mmCIF file of C-alpha atoms in Angstrom:
data_model
loop_
_atom_site.group_PDB
_atom_site.id
_atom_site.type_symbol
_atom_site.label_atom_id
_atom_site.label_comp_id
_atom_site.label_asym_id
_atom_site.label_seq_id
_atom_site.Cartn_x
_atom_site.Cartn_y
_atom_site.Cartn_z
ATOM 1 C CA ILE A 7 -21.831 1.022 -54.423
ATOM 2 C CA ARG A 8 -21.240 3.654 -52.417
ATOM 3 C CA THR A 9 -19.086 7.379 -53.600
ATOM 4 C CA SER A 10 -17.094 9.730 -51.455
ATOM 5 C CA PRO A 11 -15.975 12.656 -52.927
ATOM 6 C CA LEU A 12 -12.848 14.055 -52.960
ATOM 7 C CA ASN A 13 -11.888 17.805 -52.273
ATOM 8 C CA ARG A 14 -10.160 18.228 -55.437
ATOM 9 C CA VAL A 15 -10.237 20.961 -57.738
ATOM 10 C CA PHE A 16 -9.434 21.130 -61.340
ATOM 11 C CA GLY A 17 -9.340 24.621 -63.026
ATOM 12 C CA VAL A 18 -7.232 25.950 -65.909
ATOM 13 C CA PHE A 19 -5.477 29.174 -64.666
ATOM 14 C CA PHE A 20 -4.723 31.778 -66.956
ATOM 15 C CA ASN A 21 -1.408 34.044 -66.706
ATOM 16 C CA GLN A 22 -2.347 37.233 -67.355
ATOM 17 C CA ASN A 23 1.586 37.882 -67.091
ATOM 18 C CA GLN A 24 2.397 35.740 -69.651
ATOM 19 C CA SER A 25 -0.273 36.407 -72.202
ATOM 20 C CA VAL A 26 -1.377 39.642 -73.967
ATOM 21 C CA VAL A 27 -5.032 38.676 -75.174
ATOM 22 C CA LEU A 28 -6.074 36.533 -72.359
ATOM 23 C CA ARG A 29 -5.780 40.136 -69.990
ATOM 24 C CA ASP A 30 -8.394 40.457 -71.779
ATOM 25 C CA LYS A 31 -11.825 40.621 -68.952
ATOM 26 C CA THR A 32 -13.904 39.532 -72.406
ATOM 27 C CA VAL A 33 -11.778 36.899 -73.533
ATOM 28 C CA ARG A 34 -11.716 35.249 -69.592
ATOM 29 C CA GLN A 35 -15.026 35.588 -69.816
ATOM 30 C CA ALA A 36 -16.491 34.478 -72.951
ATOM 31 C CA LEU A 37 -13.768 31.159 -73.148
ATOM 32 C CA ASN A 38 -15.342 30.102 -69.249
ATOM 33 C CA GLY A 39 -18.549 30.366 -70.610
ATOM 34 C CA SER A 40 -17.644 28.396 -73.427
ATOM 35 C CA ILE A 41 -17.564 25.332 -71.928
ATOM 36 C CA ASN A 42 -20.262 22.426 -70.863
ATOM 37 C CA ARG A 43 -18.918 22.147 -67.184
ATOM 38 C CA SER A 44 -21.787 19.039 -67.330
ATOM 39 C CA GLU A 45 -20.546 17.690 -70.758
ATOM 40 C CA MET A 46 -17.291 17.584 -69.681
ATOM 41 C CA VAL A 47 -18.057 15.836 -66.094
ATOM 42 C CA SER A 48 -20.287 12.962 -67.912
ATOM 43 C CA GLN A 49 -17.704 12.463 -71.152
ATOM 44 C CA ILE A 50 -14.356 12.998 -68.849
ATOM 45 C CA LEU A 51 -14.510 11.560 -65.528
ATOM 46 C CA GLY A 52 -17.992 8.554 -65.965
ATOM 47 C CA GLY A 53 -19.983 11.290 -63.988
ATOM 48 C CA TYR A 54 -17.542 10.672 -61.446
ATOM 49 C CA GLY A 55 -17.351 14.068 -60.488
ATOM 50 C CA THR A 56 -19.016 17.330 -60.157
ATOM 51 C CA PRO A 57 -19.093 20.612 -62.265
ATOM 52 C CA LEU A 58 -17.700 23.579 -60.598
ATOM 53 C CA TRP A 59 -18.349 26.947 -60.722
ATOM 54 C CA GLY A 60 -16.258 28.601 -58.210
ATOM 55 C CA PRO A 61 -12.590 27.383 -56.691
ATOM 56 C CA VAL A 62 -14.388 26.078 -53.772
ATOM 57 C CA PRO A 63 -16.035 22.228 -53.892
ATOM 58 C CA PRO A 64 -19.547 22.028 -52.450
ATOM 59 C CA THR A 65 -18.174 19.412 -50.037
ATOM 60 C CA LEU A 66 -16.105 22.199 -48.732
ATOM 61 C CA ILE A 67 -18.831 24.342 -47.593
ATOM 62 C CA GLY A 68 -21.798 21.952 -47.038
ATOM 63 C CA SER A 69 -23.912 22.085 -49.527
ATOM 64 C CA ALA A 70 -24.147 21.271 -53.391
ATOM 65 C CA ASP A 71 -24.215 24.087 -55.926
ATOM 66 C CA THR A 72 -26.589 23.916 -58.276
ATOM 67 C CA ALA A 73 -27.728 27.554 -58.312
ATOM 68 C CA VAL A 74 -25.977 27.438 -61.654
ATOM 69 C CA THR A 75 -27.137 24.826 -64.199
ATOM 70 C CA ALA A 76 -25.429 24.799 -68.271
ATOM 71 C CA SER A 77 -28.792 23.147 -70.174
ATOM 72 C CA SER A 78 -27.209 24.944 -73.279
ATOM 73 C CA THR A 79 -25.334 22.461 -75.743
ATOM 74 C CA SER A 80 -21.155 22.573 -75.705
ATOM 75 C CA ALA A 81 -22.545 24.227 -79.296
ATOM 76 C CA ALA A 82 -25.075 26.517 -78.415
ATOM 77 C CA LEU A 83 -22.923 28.319 -75.707
ATOM 78 C CA ALA A 84 -19.517 27.952 -78.224
ATOM 79 C CA GLN A 85 -21.581 30.491 -80.484
ATOM 80 C CA ALA A 86 -22.454 32.831 -77.088
ATOM 81 C CA ALA A 87 -18.950 33.001 -75.649
ATOM 82 C CA ARG A 88 -17.947 33.602 -80.034
ATOM 83 C CA ALA A 89 -21.415 36.248 -80.867
ATOM 84 C CA SER A 90 -19.813 37.791 -76.924
ATOM 85 C CA LEU A 91 -15.985 38.814 -78.756
ATOM 86 C CA VAL A 92 -17.742 39.783 -82.224
ATOM 87 C CA ALA A 93 -19.783 41.999 -79.867
ATOM 88 C CA LYS A 94 -16.332 43.827 -78.661
ATOM 89 C CA GLY A 95 -14.428 44.493 -81.478
ATOM 90 C CA TRP A 96 -12.902 40.446 -82.386
ATOM 91 C CA LYS A 97 -13.033 39.817 -86.069
ATOM 92 C CA PRO A 98 -12.172 35.966 -87.601
ATOM 93 C CA ARG A 99 -9.974 35.537 -90.254
ATOM 94 C CA ALA A 100 -10.609 33.071 -92.721
ATOM 95 C CA ASP A 101 -9.906 30.113 -90.826
ATOM 96 C CA GLY A 102 -12.307 30.940 -88.146
ATOM 97 C CA ILE A 103 -10.059 31.995 -85.343
ATOM 98 C CA LEU A 104 -10.828 35.384 -83.989
ATOM 99 C CA GLN A 105 -8.736 38.492 -83.724
ATOM 100 C CA LYS A 106 -9.036 42.233 -83.011
ATOM 101 C CA THR A 107 -7.271 44.575 -84.101
ATOM 102 C CA THR A 108 -6.073 48.006 -81.225
ATOM 103 C CA GLY A 109 -4.829 51.410 -82.351
ATOM 104 C CA THR A 110 -4.613 53.357 -85.898
ATOM 105 C CA GLY A 111 -2.209 53.670 -88.005
ATOM 106 C CA LYS A 112 1.210 53.539 -87.171
ATOM 107 C CA ASN A 113 0.223 51.672 -83.518
ATOM 108 C CA ALA A 114 -2.064 49.836 -84.741
ATOM 109 C CA SER A 115 -1.515 46.243 -83.889
ATOM 110 C CA THR A 116 -3.023 43.144 -83.806
ATOM 111 C CA VAL A 117 -3.857 39.952 -81.124
ATOM 112 C CA THR A 118 -5.451 36.657 -82.233
ATOM 113 C CA LEU A 119 -6.877 34.821 -80.136
ATOM 114 C CA GLN A 120 -4.008 32.330 -79.157
ATOM 115 C CA PHE A 121 -2.695 30.483 -77.012
ATOM 116 C CA ASP A 122 -0.829 27.253 -75.369
ATOM 117 C CA LEU A 123 -2.558 25.773 -72.504
ATOM 118 C CA ALA A 124 -0.488 23.370 -70.375
ATOM 119 C CA THR A 125 -0.662 20.390 -68.101
ATOM 120 C CA ALA A 126 0.229 17.261 -66.981
ATOM 121 C CA ASN A 127 0.917 13.877 -68.670
ATOM 122 C CA VAL A 128 -2.257 11.722 -67.302
ATOM 123 C CA PRO A 129 -5.148 10.676 -68.966
ATOM 124 C CA GLU A 130 -8.101 12.617 -67.908
ATOM 125 C CA LEU A 131 -6.048 16.002 -68.177
ATOM 126 C CA ARG A 132 -5.202 14.729 -71.291
ATOM 127 C CA ALA A 133 -8.649 14.079 -72.282
ATOM 128 C CA ALA A 134 -9.653 17.198 -70.912
ATOM 129 C CA ALA A 135 -7.121 19.768 -72.344
ATOM 130 C CA GLU A 136 -8.286 18.206 -75.623
ATOM 131 C CA TYR A 137 -12.146 19.154 -74.525
ATOM 132 C CA LEU A 138 -11.117 22.890 -74.145
ATOM 133 C CA ARG A 139 -8.791 22.954 -77.395
ATOM 134 C CA VAL A 140 -12.220 21.564 -79.341
ATOM 135 C CA ALA A 141 -14.552 23.785 -77.284
ATOM 136 C CA TRP A 142 -12.625 27.101 -77.143
ATOM 137 C CA SER A 143 -11.612 26.031 -81.100
ATOM 138 C CA LEU A 144 -15.783 26.586 -81.365
ATOM 139 C CA ALA A 145 -15.666 29.419 -79.904
ATOM 140 C CA GLY A 146 -12.738 31.011 -81.955
ATOM 141 C CA ALA A 147 -9.491 30.574 -80.542
ATOM 142 C CA GLN A 148 -6.526 28.778 -81.610
ATOM 143 C CA VAL A 149 -5.272 26.375 -78.604
ATOM 144 C CA ASN A 150 -2.277 24.748 -78.617
ATOM 145 C CA VAL A 151 -2.267 22.245 -75.729
ATOM 146 C CA LYS A 152 1.033 20.942 -74.395
ATOM 147 C CA ILE A 153 1.366 18.330 -72.060
ATOM 148 C CA PHE A 154 4.367 17.734 -69.335
ATOM 149 C CA GLU A 155 5.779 15.293 -66.697
ATOM 150 C CA GLN A 156 4.623 15.990 -63.945
ATOM 151 C CA GLY A 157 7.886 16.484 -62.391
ATOM 152 C CA ASP A 158 8.727 18.959 -65.819
ATOM 153 C CA LEU A 159 5.413 20.400 -65.424
ATOM 154 C CA SER A 160 6.248 21.657 -61.524
ATOM 155 C CA GLN A 161 9.671 22.271 -61.948
ATOM 156 C CA ASN A 162 9.670 24.074 -65.524
ATOM 157 C CA ILE A 163 6.127 25.007 -66.003
ATOM 158 C CA ILE A 164 4.052 25.751 -62.791
ATOM 159 C CA ARG A 165 7.296 27.516 -60.444
ATOM 160 C CA PRO A 166 8.492 30.048 -63.626
ATOM 161 C CA ARG A 167 5.613 30.749 -64.250
ATOM 162 C CA LYS A 168 5.787 29.809 -67.930
ATOM 163 C CA TYR A 169 2.529 28.684 -69.098
ATOM 164 C CA ASP A 170 -0.160 31.269 -70.787
ATOM 165 C CA ALA A 171 -3.326 28.733 -69.676
ATOM 166 C CA LEU A 172 -2.802 25.243 -66.941
ATOM 167 C CA LEU A 173 -5.313 22.829 -66.526
ATOM 168 C CA PHE A 174 -4.257 21.575 -63.840
ATOM 169 C CA GLY A 175 -5.781 20.347 -59.835
ATOM 170 C CA GLU A 176 -4.744 20.815 -56.144
ATOM 171 C CA VAL A 177 -6.730 19.449 -52.782
ATOM 172 C CA VAL A 178 -8.363 21.571 -50.808
ATOM 173 C CA GLY A 179 -8.865 21.892 -47.267
ATOM 174 C CA ARG A 180 -7.201 18.732 -46.272
ATOM 175 C CA GLU A 181 -7.346 18.113 -43.329
#
């Protein structure tokens, strides 16, 4: 059997204009670092995919992106992400979800590490969204997965940019 890679990239897009918690660079970096991409490709795509650490597929630039590999377990990645957030002032609630208080006195406000993840009603994307929900919950985030039909997602979510985080894909470099 011969396999032929497609120049399709799937990723999570964070909408910093919609979600206050995702404006924090530390949060975005921790969420990114808590994902075991190799395990995700193996479990969800049966190994038929290439884990990426950037927006360009390796087939587009002519070489495999093997500079970064995740040898850590999912639990270790989640714990490292959680530790990095705690080091930046996030504190766990009784249920394990992280929150951060900023300001003092009357100007104090508390932000909970909580957001919605929107995706299409496609089996692989639903499975990937659930994988991300579990991985991010281990890191201290409460993620609500919202599944939409393709037309609904494009028209009512993507076009008006009404999402906190979006799990979606696109074809890159089609000739």
